[in-house]
PDB file of C-alpha atoms in Angstrom:
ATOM      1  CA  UNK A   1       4.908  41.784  15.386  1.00 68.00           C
ATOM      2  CA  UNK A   2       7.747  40.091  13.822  1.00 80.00           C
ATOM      3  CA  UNK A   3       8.818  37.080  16.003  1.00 91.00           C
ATOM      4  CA  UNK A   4      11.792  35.927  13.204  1.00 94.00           C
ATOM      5  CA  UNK A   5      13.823  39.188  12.683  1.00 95.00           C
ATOM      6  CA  UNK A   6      17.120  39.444   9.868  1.00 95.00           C
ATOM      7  CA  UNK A   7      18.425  43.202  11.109  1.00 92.00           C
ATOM      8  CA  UNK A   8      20.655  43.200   8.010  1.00 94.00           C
ATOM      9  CA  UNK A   9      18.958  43.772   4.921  1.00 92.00           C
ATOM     10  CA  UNK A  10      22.040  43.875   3.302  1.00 95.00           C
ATOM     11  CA  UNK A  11      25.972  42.666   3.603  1.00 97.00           C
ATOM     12  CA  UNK A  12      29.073  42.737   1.258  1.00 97.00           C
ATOM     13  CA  UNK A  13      31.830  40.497   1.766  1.00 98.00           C
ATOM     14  CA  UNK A  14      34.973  39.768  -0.491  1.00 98.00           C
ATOM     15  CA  UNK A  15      35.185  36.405  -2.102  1.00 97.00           C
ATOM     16  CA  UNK A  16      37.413  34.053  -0.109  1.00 97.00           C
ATOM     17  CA  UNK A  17      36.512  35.554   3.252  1.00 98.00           C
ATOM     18  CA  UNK A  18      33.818  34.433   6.167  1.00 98.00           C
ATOM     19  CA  UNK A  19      30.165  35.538   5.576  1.00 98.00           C
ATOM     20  CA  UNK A  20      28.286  35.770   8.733  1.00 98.00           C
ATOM     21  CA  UNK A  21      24.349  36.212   8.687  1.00 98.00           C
ATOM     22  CA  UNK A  22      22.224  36.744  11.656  1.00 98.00           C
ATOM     23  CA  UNK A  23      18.521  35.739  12.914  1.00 98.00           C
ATOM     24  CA  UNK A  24      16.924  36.753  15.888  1.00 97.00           C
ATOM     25  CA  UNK A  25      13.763  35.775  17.050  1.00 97.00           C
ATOM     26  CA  UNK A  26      11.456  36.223  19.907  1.00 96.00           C
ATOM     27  CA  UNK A  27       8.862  33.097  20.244  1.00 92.00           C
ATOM     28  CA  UNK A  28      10.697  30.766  22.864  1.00 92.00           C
ATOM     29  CA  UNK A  29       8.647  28.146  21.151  1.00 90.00           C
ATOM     30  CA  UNK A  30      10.192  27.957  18.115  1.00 92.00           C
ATOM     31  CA  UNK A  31      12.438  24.411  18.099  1.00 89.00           C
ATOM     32  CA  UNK A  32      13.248  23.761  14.478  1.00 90.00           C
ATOM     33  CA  UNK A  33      14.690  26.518  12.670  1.00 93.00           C
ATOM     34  CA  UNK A  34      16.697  26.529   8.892  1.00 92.00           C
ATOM     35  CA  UNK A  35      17.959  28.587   6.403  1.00 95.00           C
ATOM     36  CA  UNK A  36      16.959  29.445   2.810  1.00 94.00           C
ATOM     37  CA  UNK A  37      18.661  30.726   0.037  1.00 95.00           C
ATOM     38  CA  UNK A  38      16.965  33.085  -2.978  1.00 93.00           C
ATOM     39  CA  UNK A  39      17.428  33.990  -6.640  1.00 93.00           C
ATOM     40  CA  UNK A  40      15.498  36.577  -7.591  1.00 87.00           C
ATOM     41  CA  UNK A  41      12.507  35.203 -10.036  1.00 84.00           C
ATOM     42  CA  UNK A  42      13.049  31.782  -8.367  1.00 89.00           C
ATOM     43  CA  UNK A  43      11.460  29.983  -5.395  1.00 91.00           C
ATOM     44  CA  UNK A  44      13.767  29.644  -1.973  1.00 92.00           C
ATOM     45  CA  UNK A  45      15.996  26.696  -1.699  1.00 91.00           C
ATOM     46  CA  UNK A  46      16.698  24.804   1.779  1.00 89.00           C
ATOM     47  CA  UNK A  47      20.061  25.287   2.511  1.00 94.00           C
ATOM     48  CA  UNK A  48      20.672  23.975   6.197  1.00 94.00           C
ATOM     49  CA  UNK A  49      18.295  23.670   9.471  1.00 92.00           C
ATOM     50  CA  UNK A  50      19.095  22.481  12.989  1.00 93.00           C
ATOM     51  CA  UNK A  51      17.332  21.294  15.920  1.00 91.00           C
ATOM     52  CA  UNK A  52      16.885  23.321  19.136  1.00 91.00           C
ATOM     53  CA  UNK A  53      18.128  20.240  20.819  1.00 92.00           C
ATOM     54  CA  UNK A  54      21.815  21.198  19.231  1.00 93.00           C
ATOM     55  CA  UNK A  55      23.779  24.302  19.049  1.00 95.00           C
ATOM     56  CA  UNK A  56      25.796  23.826  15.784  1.00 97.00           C
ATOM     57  CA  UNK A  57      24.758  21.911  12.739  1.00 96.00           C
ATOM     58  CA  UNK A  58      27.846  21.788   9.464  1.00 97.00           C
ATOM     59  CA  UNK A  59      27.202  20.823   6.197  1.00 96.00           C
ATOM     60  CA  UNK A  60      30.398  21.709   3.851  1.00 97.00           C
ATOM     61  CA  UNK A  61      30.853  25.506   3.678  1.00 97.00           C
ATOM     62  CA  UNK A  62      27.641  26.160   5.769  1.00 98.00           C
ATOM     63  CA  UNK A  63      27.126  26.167   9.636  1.00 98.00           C
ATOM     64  CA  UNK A  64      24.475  27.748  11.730  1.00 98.00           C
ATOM     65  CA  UNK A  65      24.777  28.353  15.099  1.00 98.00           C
ATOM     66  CA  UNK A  66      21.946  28.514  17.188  1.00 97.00           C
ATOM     67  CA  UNK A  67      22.186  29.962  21.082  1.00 97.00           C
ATOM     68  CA  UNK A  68      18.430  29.747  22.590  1.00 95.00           C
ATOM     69  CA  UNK A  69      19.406  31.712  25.828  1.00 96.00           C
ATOM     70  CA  UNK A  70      20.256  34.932  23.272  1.00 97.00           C
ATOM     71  CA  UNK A  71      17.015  33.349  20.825  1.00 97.00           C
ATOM     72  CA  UNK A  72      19.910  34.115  18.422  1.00 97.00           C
ATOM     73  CA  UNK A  73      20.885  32.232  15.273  1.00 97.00           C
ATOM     74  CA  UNK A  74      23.471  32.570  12.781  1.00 98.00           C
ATOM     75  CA  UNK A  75      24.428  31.451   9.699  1.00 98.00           C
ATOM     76  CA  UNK A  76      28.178  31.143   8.297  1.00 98.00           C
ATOM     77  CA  UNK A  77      29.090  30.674   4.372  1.00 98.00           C
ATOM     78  CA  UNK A  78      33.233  30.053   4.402  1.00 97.00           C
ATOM     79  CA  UNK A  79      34.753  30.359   2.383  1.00 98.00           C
ATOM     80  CA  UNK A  80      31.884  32.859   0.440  1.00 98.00           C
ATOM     81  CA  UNK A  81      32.219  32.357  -3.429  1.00 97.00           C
ATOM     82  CA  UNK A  82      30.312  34.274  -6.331  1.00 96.00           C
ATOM     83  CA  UNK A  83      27.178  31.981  -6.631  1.00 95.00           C
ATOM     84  CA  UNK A  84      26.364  32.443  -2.952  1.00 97.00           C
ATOM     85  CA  UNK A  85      25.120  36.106  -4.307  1.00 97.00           C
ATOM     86  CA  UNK A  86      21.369  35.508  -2.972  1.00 96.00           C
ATOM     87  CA  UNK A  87      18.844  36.726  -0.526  1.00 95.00           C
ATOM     88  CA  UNK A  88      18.951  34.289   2.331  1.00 97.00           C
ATOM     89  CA  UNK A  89      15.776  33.562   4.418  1.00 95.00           C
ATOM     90  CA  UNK A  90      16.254  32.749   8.072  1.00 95.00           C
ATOM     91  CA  UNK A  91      12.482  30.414   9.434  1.00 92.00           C
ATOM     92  CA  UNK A  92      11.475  28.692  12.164  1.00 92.00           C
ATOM     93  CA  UNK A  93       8.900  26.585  13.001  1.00 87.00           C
ATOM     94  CA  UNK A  94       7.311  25.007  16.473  1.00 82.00           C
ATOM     95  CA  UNK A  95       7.090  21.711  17.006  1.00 68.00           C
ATOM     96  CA  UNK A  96       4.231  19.285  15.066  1.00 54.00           C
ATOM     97  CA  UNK A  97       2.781  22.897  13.904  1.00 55.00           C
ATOM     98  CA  UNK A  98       1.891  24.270  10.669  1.00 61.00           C
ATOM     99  CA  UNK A  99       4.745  26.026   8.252  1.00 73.00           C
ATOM    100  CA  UNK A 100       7.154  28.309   8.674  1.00 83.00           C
ATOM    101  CA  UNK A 101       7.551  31.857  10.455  1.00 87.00           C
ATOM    102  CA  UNK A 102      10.252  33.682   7.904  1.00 90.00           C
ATOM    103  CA  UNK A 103      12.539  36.536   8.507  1.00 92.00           C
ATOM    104  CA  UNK A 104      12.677  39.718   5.786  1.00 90.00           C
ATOM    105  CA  UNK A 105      15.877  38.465   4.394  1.00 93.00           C
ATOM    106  CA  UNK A 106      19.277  39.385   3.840  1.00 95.00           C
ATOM    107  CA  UNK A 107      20.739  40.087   0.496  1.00 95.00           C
ATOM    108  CA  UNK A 108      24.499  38.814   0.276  1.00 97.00           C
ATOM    109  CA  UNK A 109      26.518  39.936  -1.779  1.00 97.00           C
ATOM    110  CA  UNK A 110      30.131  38.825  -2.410  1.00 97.00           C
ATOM    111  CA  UNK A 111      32.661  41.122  -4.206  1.00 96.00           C
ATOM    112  CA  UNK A 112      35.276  39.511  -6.589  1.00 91.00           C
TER     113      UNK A 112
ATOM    114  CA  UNK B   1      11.819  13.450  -8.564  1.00 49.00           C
ATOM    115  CA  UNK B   2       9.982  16.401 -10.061  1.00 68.00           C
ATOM    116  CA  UNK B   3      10.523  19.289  -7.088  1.00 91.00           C
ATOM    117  CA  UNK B   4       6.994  21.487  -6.353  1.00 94.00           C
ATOM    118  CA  UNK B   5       5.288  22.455  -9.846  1.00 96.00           C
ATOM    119  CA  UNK B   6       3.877  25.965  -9.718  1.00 97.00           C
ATOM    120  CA  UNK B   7       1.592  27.007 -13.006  1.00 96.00           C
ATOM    121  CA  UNK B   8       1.166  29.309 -13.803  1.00 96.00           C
ATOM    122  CA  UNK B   9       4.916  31.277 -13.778  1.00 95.00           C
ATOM    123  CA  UNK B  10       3.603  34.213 -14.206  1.00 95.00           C
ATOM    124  CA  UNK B  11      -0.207  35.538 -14.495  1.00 96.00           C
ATOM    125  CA  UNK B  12      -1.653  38.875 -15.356  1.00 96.00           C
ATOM    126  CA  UNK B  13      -4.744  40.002 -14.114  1.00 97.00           C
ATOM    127  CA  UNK B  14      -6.967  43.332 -14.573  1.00 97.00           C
ATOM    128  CA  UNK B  15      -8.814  44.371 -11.327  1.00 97.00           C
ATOM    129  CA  UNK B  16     -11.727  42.968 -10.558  1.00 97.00           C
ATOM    130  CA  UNK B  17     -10.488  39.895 -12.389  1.00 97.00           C
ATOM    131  CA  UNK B  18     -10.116  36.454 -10.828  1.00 97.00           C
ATOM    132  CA  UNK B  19      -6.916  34.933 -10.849  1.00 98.00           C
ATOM    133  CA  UNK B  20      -6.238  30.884 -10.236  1.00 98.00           C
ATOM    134  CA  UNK B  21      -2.816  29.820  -9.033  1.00 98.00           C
ATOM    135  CA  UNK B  22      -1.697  25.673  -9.025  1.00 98.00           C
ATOM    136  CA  UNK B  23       0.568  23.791  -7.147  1.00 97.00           C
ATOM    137  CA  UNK B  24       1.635  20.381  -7.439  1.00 96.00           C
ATOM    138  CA  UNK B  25       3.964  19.772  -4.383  1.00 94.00           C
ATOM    139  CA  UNK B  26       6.689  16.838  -4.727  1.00 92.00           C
ATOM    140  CA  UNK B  27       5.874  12.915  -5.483  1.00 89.00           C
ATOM    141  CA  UNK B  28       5.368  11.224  -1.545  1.00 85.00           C
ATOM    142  CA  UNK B  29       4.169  14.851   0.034  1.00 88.00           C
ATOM    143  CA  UNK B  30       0.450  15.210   1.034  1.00 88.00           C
ATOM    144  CA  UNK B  31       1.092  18.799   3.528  1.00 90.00           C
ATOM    145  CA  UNK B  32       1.224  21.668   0.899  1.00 93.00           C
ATOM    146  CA  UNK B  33       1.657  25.596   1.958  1.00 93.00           C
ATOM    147  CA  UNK B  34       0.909  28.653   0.158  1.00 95.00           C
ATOM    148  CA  UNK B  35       3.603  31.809   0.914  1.00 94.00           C
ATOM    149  CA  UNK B  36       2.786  34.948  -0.154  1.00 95.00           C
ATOM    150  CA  UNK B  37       5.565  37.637  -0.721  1.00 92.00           C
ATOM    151  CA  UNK B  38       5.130  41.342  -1.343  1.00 87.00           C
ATOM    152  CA  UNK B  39       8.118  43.381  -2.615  1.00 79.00           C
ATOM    153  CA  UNK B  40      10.485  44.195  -0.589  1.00 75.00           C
ATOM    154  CA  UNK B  41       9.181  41.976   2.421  1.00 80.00           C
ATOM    155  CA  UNK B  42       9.818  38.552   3.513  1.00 81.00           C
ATOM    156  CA  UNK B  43       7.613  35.349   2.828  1.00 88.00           C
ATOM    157  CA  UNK B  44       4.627  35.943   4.683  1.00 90.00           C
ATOM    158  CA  UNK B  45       2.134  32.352   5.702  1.00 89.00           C
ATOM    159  CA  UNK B  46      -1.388  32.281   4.202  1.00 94.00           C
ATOM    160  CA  UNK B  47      -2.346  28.612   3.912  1.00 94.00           C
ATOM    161  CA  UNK B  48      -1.764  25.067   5.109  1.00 91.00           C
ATOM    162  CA  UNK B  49      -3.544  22.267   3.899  1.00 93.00           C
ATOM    163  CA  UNK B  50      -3.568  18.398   3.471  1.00 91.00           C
ATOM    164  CA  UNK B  51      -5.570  16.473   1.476  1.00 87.00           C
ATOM    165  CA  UNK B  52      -9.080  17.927   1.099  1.00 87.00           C
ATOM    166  CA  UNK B  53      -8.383  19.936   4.449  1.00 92.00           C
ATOM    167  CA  UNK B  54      -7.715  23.237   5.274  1.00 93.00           C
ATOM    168  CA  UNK B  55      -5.564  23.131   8.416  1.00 89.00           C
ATOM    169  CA  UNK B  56      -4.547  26.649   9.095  1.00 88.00           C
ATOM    170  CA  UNK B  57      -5.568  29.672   7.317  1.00 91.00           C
ATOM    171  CA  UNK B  58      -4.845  32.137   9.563  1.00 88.00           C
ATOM    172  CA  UNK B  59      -2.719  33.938   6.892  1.00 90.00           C
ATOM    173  CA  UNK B  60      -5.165  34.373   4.637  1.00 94.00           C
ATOM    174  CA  UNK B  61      -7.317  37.774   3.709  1.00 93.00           C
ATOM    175  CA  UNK B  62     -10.498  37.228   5.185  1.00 89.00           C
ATOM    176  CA  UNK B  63     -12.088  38.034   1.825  1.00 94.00           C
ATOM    177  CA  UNK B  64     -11.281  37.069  -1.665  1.00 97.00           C
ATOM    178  CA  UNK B  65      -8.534  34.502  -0.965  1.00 97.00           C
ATOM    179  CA  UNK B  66      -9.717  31.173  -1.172  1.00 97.00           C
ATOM    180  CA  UNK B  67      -7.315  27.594  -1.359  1.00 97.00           C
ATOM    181  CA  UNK B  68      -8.210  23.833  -1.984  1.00 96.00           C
ATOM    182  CA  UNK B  69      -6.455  20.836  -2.276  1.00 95.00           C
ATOM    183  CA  UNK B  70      -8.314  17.926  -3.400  1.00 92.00           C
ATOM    184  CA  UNK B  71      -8.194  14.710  -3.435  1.00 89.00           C
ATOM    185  CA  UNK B  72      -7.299  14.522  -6.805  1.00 89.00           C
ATOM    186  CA  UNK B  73      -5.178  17.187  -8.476  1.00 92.00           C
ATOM    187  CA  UNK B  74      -2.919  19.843  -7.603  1.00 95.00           C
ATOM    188  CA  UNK B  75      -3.674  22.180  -4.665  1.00 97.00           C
ATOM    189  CA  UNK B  76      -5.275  25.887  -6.289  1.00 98.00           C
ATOM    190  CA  UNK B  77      -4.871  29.377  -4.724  1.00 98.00           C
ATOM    191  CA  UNK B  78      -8.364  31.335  -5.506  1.00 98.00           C
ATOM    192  CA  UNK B  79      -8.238  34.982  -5.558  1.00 98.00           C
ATOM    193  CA  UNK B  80     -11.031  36.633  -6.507  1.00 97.00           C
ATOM    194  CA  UNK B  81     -12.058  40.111  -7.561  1.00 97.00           C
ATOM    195  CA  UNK B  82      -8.412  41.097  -7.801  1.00 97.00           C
ATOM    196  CA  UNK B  83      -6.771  44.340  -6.606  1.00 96.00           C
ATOM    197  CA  UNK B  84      -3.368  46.000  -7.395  1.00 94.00           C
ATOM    198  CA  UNK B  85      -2.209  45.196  -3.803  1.00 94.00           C
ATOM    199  CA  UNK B  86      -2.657  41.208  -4.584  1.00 96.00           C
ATOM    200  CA  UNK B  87       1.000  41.822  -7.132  1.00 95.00           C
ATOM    201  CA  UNK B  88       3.114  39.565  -5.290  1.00 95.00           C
ATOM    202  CA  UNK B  89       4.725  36.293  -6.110  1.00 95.00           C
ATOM    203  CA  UNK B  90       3.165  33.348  -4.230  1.00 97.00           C
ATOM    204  CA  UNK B  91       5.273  30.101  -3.206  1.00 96.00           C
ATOM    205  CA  UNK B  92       3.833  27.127  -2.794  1.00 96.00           C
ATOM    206  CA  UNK B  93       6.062  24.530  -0.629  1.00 93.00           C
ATOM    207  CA  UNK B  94       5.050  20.964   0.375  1.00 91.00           C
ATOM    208  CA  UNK B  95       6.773  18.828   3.104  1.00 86.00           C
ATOM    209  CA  UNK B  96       6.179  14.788   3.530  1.00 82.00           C
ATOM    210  CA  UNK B  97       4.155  15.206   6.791  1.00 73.00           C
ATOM    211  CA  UNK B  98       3.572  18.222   9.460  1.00 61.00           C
ATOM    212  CA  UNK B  99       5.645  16.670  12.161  1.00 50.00           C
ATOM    213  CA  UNK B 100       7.828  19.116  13.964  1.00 51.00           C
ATOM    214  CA  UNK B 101      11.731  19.843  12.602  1.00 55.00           C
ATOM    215  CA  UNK B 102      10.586  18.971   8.643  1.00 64.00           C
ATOM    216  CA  UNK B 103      11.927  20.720   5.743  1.00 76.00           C
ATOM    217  CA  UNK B 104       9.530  22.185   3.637  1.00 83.00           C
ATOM    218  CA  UNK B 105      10.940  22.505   0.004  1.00 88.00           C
ATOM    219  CA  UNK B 106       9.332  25.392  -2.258  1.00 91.00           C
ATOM    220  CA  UNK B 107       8.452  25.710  -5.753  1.00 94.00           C
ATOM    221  CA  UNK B 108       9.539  28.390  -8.366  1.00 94.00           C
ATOM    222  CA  UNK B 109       6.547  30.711  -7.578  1.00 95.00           C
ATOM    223  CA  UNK B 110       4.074  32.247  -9.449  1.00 97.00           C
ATOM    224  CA  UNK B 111       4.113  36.176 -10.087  1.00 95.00           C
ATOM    225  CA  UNK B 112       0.725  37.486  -9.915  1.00 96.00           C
ATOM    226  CA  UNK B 113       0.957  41.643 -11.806  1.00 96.00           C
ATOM    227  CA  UNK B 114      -2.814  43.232 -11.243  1.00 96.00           C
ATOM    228  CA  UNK B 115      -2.948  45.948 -13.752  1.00 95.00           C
TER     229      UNK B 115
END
């Protein structure tokens, strides 16, 4: 049973434009939740996390939403350049406990 | 500030082999993890452990899989007898302590190929 689910395994999206990635997840204990991003034949990088005490967290071209009543996250790259090319994890984690629940991943991909 | 140190990158094993994966995790860190990912599929939890303890293993095959982190030294991934389903790269990560909302940062992996 996957409680961290990434629907998308895939999405293409001109350079220049919005790139919108989306989490769901189904264990209402979750309360710390963040994004990773993935070259293939290299280990994930952090990229951005927020709190389930917020709804929006912003760090340059990167902001995740996060609506609990929809257990619904989402992660936006603007404007989406070339190197953003990666698979992107989508984790969570309850509080004080042990790693991370991960997602499948989405591969981005960003057209010229 | 060296990040996580996996060794080795990449490891190949014949079945019935045992293989022996490290993992140094970053300078100030004492909580490492141990990720396992098959192709195709996300990262999937095996192990948890501080210093000298396992604290969750609940990820981990029942049999074969084995993981340590000692006092001294880097934190080793044990799998023994070896089968062509163990191919997978396996990420360690490390975060300072286990307290809720922490990043966890990952190292560069090590690809296991069972041949």
């Amino acid at each position: 049973d996957q409680q961290v689910k990434q629907n998308s395994p895939s999405l293409s999206v001109q350079e220049g434009r919005i790139s919108i990635l989306n989490c769901d997840y189904t264990n209402s204990m979750f309360d710390y939740f963040l994004w990773y991003k993935k070259y293939p034949a290299e280990g994930p990088t952090f990229l951005i996390s927020i709190s389930s005490i917020k709804d929006k967290n912003e760090d340059g071209r990167f902001t995740v939403f996060l609506n609990k009543s929809a257990k619904h996250l989402s992660l936006h790259i603007v404007p989406s350049q070339p190197g953003d090319s990666a698979v992107y994890f989508c984790a969570a984690s309850e509080g004080g406990a042990d790693g991370l629940t991960f997602g499948k991943g989405t591969h981005l991909i960003i057209q010229p | 500030n060296a990040g996580v140190m996996q060794n080795p990158r990449h490891l190949v094993r014949r079945r019935g082999q045992e293989a022996r994966l490290r993992c140094s995790p970053m300078k100030g860190h004492s909580h490492v993890y141990w990720y396992r990912q098959l192709p195709e599929e996300g990262l999937k939890f095996m192990v948890y452990l501080q210093k000298e303890n396992i604290i969750d293993e609940s990820g981990m095959p029942k049999e074969r899989f084995s993981a340590e982190f000692p006092k001294e030294g880097p934190s080793i991934l044990r799998i023994q007898q070896v089968v062509r389903g163990d191919s997978a790269a396996y990420f360690c990560a490390s975060s300072p302590s286990a307290s809720g909302g922490n990043t966890i940062y990952f190292g560069e992996g090590s690809w296991l190929t069972v041949v």
